[in-house]
XYZ file of C-alpha atoms in Angstrom:
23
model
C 166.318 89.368 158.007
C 162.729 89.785 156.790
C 163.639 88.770 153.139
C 164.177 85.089 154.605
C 160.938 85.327 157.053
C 158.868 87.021 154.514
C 160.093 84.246 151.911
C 159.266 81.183 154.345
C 155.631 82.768 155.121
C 154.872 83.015 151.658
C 156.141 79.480 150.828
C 153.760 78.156 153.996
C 150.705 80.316 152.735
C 151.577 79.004 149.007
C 151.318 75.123 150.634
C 148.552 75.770 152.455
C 146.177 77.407 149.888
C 147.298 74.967 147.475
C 146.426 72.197 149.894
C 143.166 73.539 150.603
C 142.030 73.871 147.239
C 143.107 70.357 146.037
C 141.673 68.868 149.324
């Protein structure tokens, strides 16, 4: 299913880049 793998990559990239740029 790349709908659910695409979705949870996005969500990880999304936390991360948010992370970074408030850190």
């Amino acid at each position: 299913m790349p709908t659910s793998n695409q979705s949870i990559r996005h969500g990880r990239e999304k936390k991360r880049r948010t992370d970074r740029t408030r850190a």
